[in-house]
Amino acid sequence: MEFIVLSDNHGSTFEMEAILKKYPHALGFIHCGDNELSTSQMKPFHAVTGNNDPYGLYPEELVVNLGGTLIYVTHGHTLKYGNRVKDLVERAKKRNCTFACTGHTHVYMDEEIDGVRVINPGSLFYNRDGSKPSYAHVSIVDGNIKVTRLLAEDL
């Protein structure tokens, strides 16, 4: 099984369209907010609202079930300041999720914390740590999770 996680494209559709073409067999596409696009432009992405998205267009959080794997998704702007990751992991655990996906910071992260795989794919627009814009490819084979950071410039 594979799925793609992306965030913070801030209105650009080029990378999203390229990702859909590059991964036609992906089980799902997760968008962690700040897409700044209409719901019709976001199909087939599972999307949450970001602080730059129109209020009410997307949910604040989602639990996505891909092949029996539960994925908690939120943009991250409503997480507790100073304890963002801890709050994120707690929310995911309450919902029995294996993954917690978030955006907002424009900084890539892939770390297992207290049994939850936390993924921030960085931004497709720009990363605040000076690294190149990125997204994440997640594969699960025989229970083994592999998360790969991929660069938007390679699309």
Backbone as JSON Lines, residues from 0, in Angstrom:
{"i":0,"aa":"M","n":[0.85,-1.18,0.0],"ca":[0.0,0.0,0.0],"c":[0.89,1.24,0.0]}
{"i":1,"aa":"E","n":[0.45,2.24,-0.73],"ca":[1.16,3.52,-0.72],"c":[0.17,4.66,-0.69]}
{"i":2,"aa":"F","n":[0.59,5.76,-0.03],"ca":[-0.2,6.98,-0.09],"c":[0.76,8.17,-0.08]}
{"i":3,"aa":"I","n":[0.24,9.3,-0.5],"ca":[1.03,10.52,-0.66],"c":[0.51,11.58,0.32]}
{"i":4,"aa":"V","n":[1.44,12.29,0.94],"ca":[1.08,13.36,1.87],"c":[1.7,14.66,1.37]}
{"i":5,"aa":"L","n":[0.87,15.7,1.25],"ca":[1.36,17.0,0.83],"c":[0.65,18.1,1.59]}
{"i":6,"aa":"S","n":[1.19,19.3,1.5],"ca":[0.62,20.42,2.24],"c":[1.1,21.74,1.68]}
{"i":7,"aa":"D","n":[0.38,22.78,2.02],"ca":[0.82,24.16,1.82],"c":[1.29,24.47,0.4]}
{"i":8,"aa":"N","n":[0.43,24.17,-0.58],"ca":[0.74,24.54,-1.96],"c":[0.3,25.97,-2.27]}
{"i":9,"aa":"H","n":[-0.52,26.55,-1.41],"ca":[-0.95,27.95,-1.51],"c":[-1.4,28.35,-2.92]}
{"i":10,"aa":"G","n":[-2.35,27.58,-3.45],"ca":[-2.99,27.93,-4.72],"c":[-2.39,27.32,-5.96]}
{"i":11,"aa":"S","n":[-1.21,26.81,-5.89],"ca":[-0.58,26.2,-7.06],"c":[-1.14,24.8,-7.3]}
{"i":12,"aa":"T","n":[-1.51,24.52,-8.53],"ca":[-2.06,23.19,-8.86],"c":[-1.07,22.32,-9.64]}
{"i":13,"aa":"F","n":[-0.02,22.89,-10.16],"ca":[0.92,22.14,-11.0],"c":[1.45,20.89,-10.3]}
{"i":14,"aa":"E","n":[1.98,21.07,-9.08],"ca":[2.57,19.95,-8.34],"c":[1.53,18.9,-8.0]}
{"i":15,"aa":"M","n":[0.34,19.33,-7.63],"ca":[-0.72,18.38,-7.27],"c":[-1.11,17.53,-8.48]}
{"i":16,"aa":"E","n":[-1.26,18.15,-9.62],"ca":[-1.6,17.41,-10.83],"c":[-0.48,16.44,-11.21]}
{"i":17,"aa":"A","n":[0.76,16.87,-11.06],"ca":[1.91,16.01,-11.37],"c":[1.97,14.82,-10.42]}
{"i":18,"aa":"I","n":[1.65,15.03,-9.15],"ca":[1.65,13.94,-8.17],"c":[0.57,12.92,-8.53]}
{"i":19,"aa":"L","n":[-0.61,13.38,-8.91],"ca":[-1.67,12.45,-9.29],"c":[-1.26,11.6,-10.49]}
{"i":20,"aa":"K","n":[-0.57,12.19,-11.44],"ca":[-0.1,11.45,-12.62],"c":[1.03,10.49,-12.27]}
{"i":21,"aa":"K","n":[1.92,10.91,-11.37],"ca":[3.1,10.1,-11.03],"c":[2.74,8.88,-10.18]}
{"i":22,"aa":"Y","n":[1.65,8.97,-9.4],"ca":[1.28,7.89,-8.49],"c":[-0.16,7.41,-8.75]}
{"i":23,"aa":"P","n":[-0.43,6.89,-9.94],"ca":[-1.8,6.48,-10.26],"c":[-2.3,5.3,-9.41]}
{"i":24,"aa":"H","n":[-1.39,4.54,-8.81],"ca":[-1.79,3.38,-8.03],"c":[-1.81,3.65,-6.52]}
{"i":25,"aa":"A","n":[-1.55,4.89,-6.13],"ca":[-1.59,5.22,-4.7],"c":[-3.01,4.99,-4.17]}
{"i":26,"aa":"L","n":[-3.08,4.46,-2.97],"ca":[-4.38,4.2,-2.36],"c":[-5.07,5.5,-1.94]}
{"i":27,"aa":"G","n":[-4.29,6.54,-1.67],"ca":[-4.89,7.79,-1.27],"c":[-3.91,8.95,-1.32]}
{"i":28,"aa":"F","n":[-4.49,10.16,-1.29],"ca":[-3.73,11.4,-1.33],"c":[-4.22,12.28,-0.18]}
{"i":29,"aa":"I","n":[-3.31,12.6,0.72],"ca":[-3.64,13.38,1.92],"c":[-3.11,14.8,1.74]}
{"i":30,"aa":"H","n":[-3.97,15.78,1.97],"ca":[-3.55,17.18,1.89],"c":[-3.77,17.82,3.26]}
{"i":31,"aa":"C","n":[-2.69,18.35,3.83],"ca":[-2.71,18.88,5.19],"c":[-3.01,20.37,5.28]}
{"i":32,"aa":"G","n":[-3.69,20.94,4.3],"ca":[-4.18,22.3,4.42],"c":[-3.35,23.38,3.75]}
{"i":33,"aa":"D","n":[-3.96,24.56,3.69],"ca":[-3.45,25.71,2.95],"c":[-3.31,25.39,1.47]}
{"i":34,"aa":"N","n":[-4.39,24.81,0.93],"ca":[-4.41,24.57,-0.52],"c":[-4.9,25.8,-1.27]}
{"i":35,"aa":"E","n":[-5.79,26.58,-0.65],"ca":[-6.37,27.79,-1.23],"c":[-7.07,27.52,-2.56]}
{"i":36,"aa":"L","n":[-7.71,26.35,-2.65],"ca":[-8.41,25.94,-3.87],"c":[-9.84,25.54,-3.54]}
{"i":37,"aa":"S","n":[-10.66,25.46,-4.57],"ca":[-12.05,25.03,-4.38],"c":[-12.1,23.52,-4.14]}
{"i":38,"aa":"T","n":[-13.22,23.07,-3.6],"ca":[-13.37,21.64,-3.33],"c":[-13.31,20.82,-4.62]}
{"i":39,"aa":"S","n":[-13.8,21.37,-5.73],"ca":[-13.72,20.64,-7.0],"c":[-12.28,20.49,-7.48]}
{"i":40,"aa":"Q","n":[-11.44,21.47,-7.2],"ca":[-10.02,21.38,-7.58],"c":[-9.25,20.41,-6.68]}
{"i":41,"aa":"M","n":[-9.81,20.07,-5.54],"ca":[-9.11,19.22,-4.57],"c":[-9.44,17.73,-4.72]}
{"i":42,"aa":"K","n":[-10.32,17.37,-5.61],"ca":[-10.61,15.95,-5.81],"c":[-9.42,15.3,-6.48]}
{"i":43,"aa":"P","n":[-8.95,14.17,-6.05],"ca":[-9.43,13.2,-5.06],"c":[-8.72,13.3,-3.71]}
{"i":44,"aa":"F","n":[-8.19,14.46,-3.34],"ca":[-7.43,14.61,-2.11],"c":[-8.33,14.61,-0.88]}
{"i":45,"aa":"H","n":[-7.89,13.96,0.19],"ca":[-8.51,14.08,1.51],"c":[-7.88,15.33,2.11]}
{"i":46,"aa":"A","n":[-8.68,16.39,2.25],"ca":[-8.11,17.69,2.62],"c":[-8.73,18.26,3.89]}
{"i":47,"aa":"V","n":[-7.89,18.95,4.66],"ca":[-8.34,19.71,5.83],"c":[-8.09,21.19,5.57]}
{"i":48,"aa":"T","n":[-8.71,22.0,6.39],"ca":[-8.56,23.44,6.22],"c":[-7.27,23.93,6.88]}
{"i":49,"aa":"G","n":[-6.67,24.91,6.26],"ca":[-5.51,25.58,6.84],"c":[-5.88,27.0,7.21]}
{"i":50,"aa":"N","n":[-4.97,27.71,7.82],"ca":[-5.25,29.07,8.23],"c":[-5.39,30.04,7.06]}
{"i":51,"aa":"N","n":[-5.02,29.62,5.85],"ca":[-5.2,30.47,4.67],"c":[-6.33,30.0,3.77]}
{"i":52,"aa":"D","n":[-7.05,28.96,4.17],"ca":[-8.18,28.46,3.39],"c":[-9.47,29.13,3.85]}
{"i":53,"aa":"P","n":[-10.45,29.24,2.95],"ca":[-11.73,29.83,3.36],"c":[-12.34,29.02,4.51]}
{"i":54,"aa":"Y","n":[-12.79,29.71,5.54],"ca":[-13.35,29.05,6.71],"c":[-14.56,28.2,6.32]}
{"i":55,"aa":"G","n":[-14.59,26.97,6.81],"ca":[-15.73,26.1,6.61],"c":[-15.73,25.29,5.33]}
{"i":56,"aa":"L","n":[-14.79,25.54,4.43],"ca":[-14.75,24.82,3.17],"c":[-14.28,23.38,3.36]}
{"i":57,"aa":"Y","n":[-13.35,23.19,4.28],"ca":[-12.8,21.87,4.59],"c":[-12.88,21.67,6.1]}
{"i":58,"aa":"P","n":[-12.89,20.42,6.57],"ca":[-12.93,20.2,8.02],"c":[-11.6,20.58,8.68]}
{"i":59,"aa":"E","n":[-11.64,20.86,9.97],"ca":[-10.43,21.18,10.73],"c":[-9.53,19.95,10.89]}
{"i":60,"aa":"E","n":[-10.15,18.78,10.93],"ca":[-9.41,17.54,11.08],"c":[-10.17,16.4,10.41]}
{"i":61,"aa":"L","n":[-9.44,15.36,10.07],"ca":[-10.02,14.17,9.43],"c":[-9.34,12.93,9.98]}
{"i":62,"aa":"V","n":[-10.08,11.83,9.96],"ca":[-9.47,10.52,10.12],"c":[-9.76,9.8,8.81]}
{"i":63,"aa":"V","n":[-8.69,9.47,8.1],"ca":[-8.79,8.81,6.8],"c":[-8.44,7.35,6.98]}
{"i":64,"aa":"N","n":[-9.27,6.47,6.44],"ca":[-9.02,5.03,6.49],"c":[-8.57,4.58,5.11]}
{"i":65,"aa":"L","n":[-7.3,4.19,5.01],"ca":[-6.76,3.68,3.75],"c":[-6.37,2.22,3.96]}
{"i":66,"aa":"G","n":[-7.15,1.33,3.43],"ca":[-6.85,-0.09,3.55],"c":[-6.76,-0.59,4.97]}
{"i":67,"aa":"G","n":[-7.54,0.01,5.88],"ca":[-7.51,-0.39,7.28],"c":[-6.51,0.37,8.13]}
{"i":68,"aa":"T","n":[-5.71,1.21,7.52],"ca":[-4.76,2.06,8.25],"c":[-5.41,3.4,8.51]}
{"i":69,"aa":"L","n":[-5.47,3.81,9.78],"ca":[-6.1,5.08,10.14],"c":[-5.06,6.19,10.2]}
{"i":70,"aa":"I","n":[-5.4,7.31,9.56],"ca":[-4.5,8.45,9.44],"c":[-5.21,9.69,9.95]}
{"i":71,"aa":"Y","n":[-4.66,10.29,11.0],"ca":[-5.2,11.54,11.52],"c":[-4.57,12.69,10.73]}
{"i":72,"aa":"V","n":[-5.42,13.63,10.28],"ca":[-4.94,14.75,9.46],"c":[-5.47,16.06,10.03]}
{"i":73,"aa":"T","n":[-4.57,17.02,10.21],"ca":[-4.94,18.38,10.59],"c":[-3.87,19.31,10.03]}
{"i":74,"aa":"H","n":[-4.23,20.56,9.83],"ca":[-3.23,21.5,9.31],"c":[-2.17,21.8,10.37]}
{"i":75,"aa":"G","n":[-2.61,22.04,11.57],"ca":[-1.66,22.28,12.65],"c":[-1.75,23.64,13.28]}
{"i":76,"aa":"H","n":[-2.48,24.55,12.67],"ca":[-2.57,25.9,13.23],"c":[-3.4,25.97,14.51]}
{"i":77,"aa":"T","n":[-4.15,24.91,14.81],"ca":[-4.95,24.9,16.05],"c":[-4.3,24.05,17.14]}
{"i":78,"aa":"L","n":[-3.11,23.5,16.87],"ca":[-2.41,22.71,17.89],"c":[-1.87,23.64,18.98]}
{"i":79,"aa":"K","n":[-1.69,23.08,20.18],"ca":[-1.22,23.87,21.32],"c":[0.18,24.43,21.04]}
{"i":80,"aa":"Y","n":[0.32,25.73,21.17],"ca":[1.6,26.37,20.95],"c":[2.6,25.88,22.0]}
{"i":81,"aa":"G","n":[3.78,25.51,21.56],"ca":[4.81,25.01,22.47],"c":[4.76,23.51,22.67]}
{"i":82,"aa":"N","n":[3.6,22.9,22.4],"ca":[3.44,21.45,22.54],"c":[2.76,20.86,21.31]}
{"i":83,"aa":"R","n":[3.06,21.43,20.15],"ca":[2.39,21.03,18.9],"c":[2.44,19.53,18.65]}
{"i":84,"aa":"V","n":[3.62,18.97,18.69],"ca":[3.78,17.56,18.34],"c":[3.11,16.66,19.38]}
{"i":85,"aa":"K","n":[3.28,16.99,20.65],"ca":[2.64,16.21,21.72],"c":[1.12,16.24,21.55]}
{"i":86,"aa":"D","n":[0.55,17.4,21.29],"ca":[-0.88,17.55,21.07],"c":[-1.32,16.74,19.86]}
{"i":87,"aa":"L","n":[-0.56,16.79,18.79],"ca":[-0.86,16.05,17.57],"c":[-0.89,14.54,17.84]}
{"i":88,"aa":"V","n":[0.11,14.04,18.53],"ca":[0.18,12.61,18.85],"c":[-1.0,12.21,19.74]}
{"i":89,"aa":"E","n":[-1.34,13.02,20.72],"ca":[-2.48,12.72,21.6],"c":[-3.78,12.64,20.8]}
{"i":90,"aa":"R","n":[-3.98,13.57,19.88],"ca":[-5.19,13.55,19.05],"c":[-5.25,12.29,18.19]}
{"i":91,"aa":"A","n":[-4.12,11.9,17.61],"ca":[-4.07,10.71,16.78],"c":[-4.34,9.46,17.61]}
{"i":92,"aa":"K","n":[-3.74,9.37,18.78],"ca":[-3.92,8.19,19.64],"c":[-5.37,8.06,20.1]}
{"i":93,"aa":"K","n":[-6.03,9.17,20.41],"ca":[-7.44,9.14,20.82],"c":[-8.32,8.52,19.73]}
{"i":94,"aa":"R","n":[-7.87,8.63,18.49],"ca":[-8.65,8.15,17.35],"c":[-8.09,6.83,16.79]}
{"i":95,"aa":"N","n":[-7.17,6.21,17.55],"ca":[-6.56,4.93,17.17],"c":[-5.85,4.98,15.82]}
{"i":96,"aa":"C","n":[-5.19,6.1,15.55],"ca":[-4.52,6.29,14.27],"c":[-3.05,5.87,14.35]}
{"i":97,"aa":"T","n":[-2.58,5.26,13.28],"ca":[-1.18,4.86,13.15],"c":[-0.32,6.04,12.74]}
{"i":98,"aa":"F","n":[-0.92,6.95,11.97],"ca":[-0.22,8.12,11.43],"c":[-0.89,9.4,11.9]}
{"i":99,"aa":"A","n":[-0.09,10.46,12.03],"ca":[-0.59,11.81,12.26],"c":[0.09,12.7,11.22]}
{"i":100,"aa":"C","n":[-0.7,13.3,10.35],"ca":[-0.16,14.14,9.28],"c":[-0.58,15.59,9.52]}
{"i":101,"aa":"T","n":[0.38,16.49,9.36],"ca":[0.15,17.9,9.62],"c":[0.97,18.74,8.65]}
{"i":102,"aa":"G","n":[0.65,19.99,8.57],"ca":[1.38,20.94,7.74],"c":[1.71,22.17,8.55]}
{"i":103,"aa":"H","n":[1.42,23.33,7.99],"ca":[1.49,24.64,8.62],"c":[2.9,25.19,8.84]}
{"i":104,"aa":"T","n":[3.84,24.38,9.31],"ca":[5.16,24.91,9.64],"c":[6.06,25.09,8.43]}
{"i":105,"aa":"H","n":[5.72,24.45,7.31],"ca":[6.55,24.47,6.1],"c":[7.93,23.88,6.37]}
{"i":106,"aa":"V","n":[7.99,22.91,7.28],"ca":[9.23,22.22,7.61],"c":[8.96,20.72,7.63]}
{"i":107,"aa":"Y","n":[9.74,19.96,6.86],"ca":[9.57,18.51,6.77],"c":[9.87,17.83,8.11]}
{"i":108,"aa":"M","n":[9.07,16.8,8.4],"ca":[9.29,16.0,9.61],"c":[8.79,14.59,9.36]}
{"i":109,"aa":"D","n":[9.54,13.62,9.8],"ca":[9.12,12.22,9.8],"c":[9.74,11.58,11.03]}
{"i":110,"aa":"E","n":[8.87,11.26,12.0],"ca":[9.37,10.74,13.26],"c":[8.29,9.87,13.91]}
{"i":111,"aa":"E","n":[8.69,8.77,14.53],"ca":[7.75,7.98,15.31],"c":[7.81,8.44,16.76]}
{"i":112,"aa":"I","n":[6.64,8.8,17.28],"ca":[6.55,9.3,18.65],"c":[5.43,8.56,19.36]}
{"i":113,"aa":"D","n":[5.78,7.86,20.41],"ca":[4.81,7.15,21.24],"c":[3.88,6.26,20.41]}
{"i":114,"aa":"G","n":[4.46,5.58,19.43],"ca":[3.69,4.64,18.61],"c":[2.95,5.25,17.44]}
{"i":115,"aa":"V","n":[3.08,6.56,17.23],"ca":[2.42,7.25,16.12],"c":[3.48,7.78,15.17]}
{"i":116,"aa":"R","n":[3.33,7.51,13.89],"ca":[4.26,8.04,12.88],"c":[3.78,9.44,12.5]}
{"i":117,"aa":"V","n":[4.56,10.44,12.86],"ca":[4.22,11.85,12.62],"c":[4.9,12.3,11.33]}
{"i":118,"aa":"I","n":[4.09,12.82,10.41],"ca":[4.61,13.27,9.12],"c":[4.16,14.7,8.85]}
{"i":119,"aa":"N","n":[5.12,15.56,8.59],"ca":[4.86,16.86,8.01],"c":[5.63,16.85,6.7]}
{"i":120,"aa":"P","n":[4.93,16.91,5.56],"ca":[5.61,16.79,4.27],"c":[6.39,18.02,3.85]}
{"i":121,"aa":"G","n":[6.39,19.06,4.68],"ca":[6.97,20.32,4.24],"c":[5.94,21.02,3.36]}
{"i":122,"aa":"S","n":[6.37,21.95,2.6],"ca":[5.49,22.74,1.75],"c":[5.81,22.53,0.28]}
{"i":123,"aa":"L","n":[4.77,22.5,-0.55],"ca":[4.98,22.47,-2.0],"c":[5.26,23.88,-2.53]}
{"i":124,"aa":"F","n":[5.08,24.88,-1.68],"ca":[5.25,26.28,-2.07],"c":[6.66,26.77,-1.72]}
{"i":125,"aa":"Y","n":[7.01,26.72,-0.44],"ca":[8.38,27.02,0.01],"c":[8.53,26.47,1.42]}
{"i":126,"aa":"N","n":[9.71,26.04,1.75],"ca":[9.99,25.54,3.09],"c":[10.71,26.62,3.89]}
{"i":127,"aa":"R","n":[10.28,26.81,5.11],"ca":[10.82,27.89,5.95],"c":[12.22,27.6,6.5]}
{"i":128,"aa":"D","n":[12.68,26.35,6.36],"ca":[14.03,26.03,6.83],"c":[15.07,26.17,5.72]}
{"i":129,"aa":"G","n":[14.65,26.68,4.58],"ca":[15.58,26.88,3.46],"c":[15.74,25.67,2.56]}
{"i":130,"aa":"S","n":[15.13,24.55,2.92],"ca":[15.2,23.36,2.07],"c":[14.23,23.5,0.9]}
{"i":131,"aa":"K","n":[14.37,22.64,-0.06],"ca":[13.53,22.7,-1.26],"c":[12.12,22.2,-0.96]}
{"i":132,"aa":"P","n":[11.11,22.75,-1.66],"ca":[9.74,22.3,-1.48],"c":[9.62,20.78,-1.64]}
{"i":133,"aa":"S","n":[8.76,20.18,-0.8],"ca":[8.72,18.72,-0.74],"c":[7.34,18.17,-0.42]}
{"i":134,"aa":"Y","n":[7.23,16.86,-0.57],"ca":[6.06,16.09,-0.18],"c":[6.55,14.73,0.3]}
{"i":135,"aa":"A","n":[5.65,13.89,0.81],"ca":[6.06,12.6,1.35],"c":[5.33,11.46,0.65]}
{"i":136,"aa":"H","n":[6.09,10.4,0.38],"ca":[5.55,9.15,-0.16],"c":[5.63,8.12,0.96]}
{"i":137,"aa":"V","n":[4.52,7.49,1.28],"ca":[4.47,6.5,2.36],"c":[4.12,5.15,1.76]}
{"i":138,"aa":"S","n":[4.91,4.14,2.08],"ca":[4.58,2.78,1.66],"c":[4.58,1.87,2.88]}
{"i":139,"aa":"I","n":[3.67,0.93,2.85],"ca":[3.58,-0.07,3.91],"c":[3.58,-1.43,3.23]}
{"i":140,"aa":"V","n":[4.63,-2.21,3.5],"ca":[4.76,-3.54,2.92],"c":[5.03,-4.51,4.07]}
{"i":141,"aa":"D","n":[4.15,-5.5,4.21],"ca":[4.28,-6.5,5.28],"c":[4.46,-5.85,6.65]}
{"i":142,"aa":"G","n":[3.72,-4.76,6.89],"ca":[3.77,-4.08,8.18],"c":[4.93,-3.12,8.35]}
{"i":143,"aa":"N","n":[5.85,-3.09,7.39],"ca":[7.0,-2.18,7.46],"c":[6.66,-0.85,6.8]}
{"i":144,"aa":"I","n":[6.82,0.22,7.55],"ca":[6.5,1.57,7.07],"c":[7.77,2.23,6.55]}
{"i":145,"aa":"K","n":[7.68,2.78,5.35],"ca":[8.78,3.55,4.78],"c":[8.23,4.89,4.32]}
{"i":146,"aa":"V","n":[8.81,5.97,4.84],"ca":[8.42,7.32,4.44],"c":[9.59,7.93,3.7]}
{"i":147,"aa":"T","n":[9.31,8.44,2.5],"ca":[10.35,9.03,1.67],"c":[10.02,10.49,1.38]}
{"i":148,"aa":"R","n":[10.98,11.36,1.65],"ca":[10.82,12.77,1.31],"c":[11.2,12.93,-0.16]}
{"i":149,"aa":"L","n":[10.29,13.56,-0.92],"ca":[10.52,13.78,-2.34],"c":[10.42,15.27,-2.64]}
{"i":150,"aa":"L","n":[11.19,15.72,-3.6],"ca":[11.24,17.14,-3.93],"c":[10.26,17.48,-5.04]}
{"i":151,"aa":"A","n":[9.6,18.61,-4.87],"ca":[8.63,19.06,-5.86],"c":[9.3,19.35,-7.2]}
{"i":152,"aa":"E","n":[10.55,19.76,-7.19],"ca":[11.24,20.08,-8.44],"c":[11.45,18.86,-9.32]}
{"i":153,"aa":"D","n":[11.34,17.66,-8.77],"ca":[11.52,16.43,-9.53],"c":[10.24,15.92,-10.17]}
{"i":154,"aa":"L","n":[9.15,16.64,-9.98],"ca":[7.87,16.2,-10.56],"c":[7.84,16.45,-12.05]}
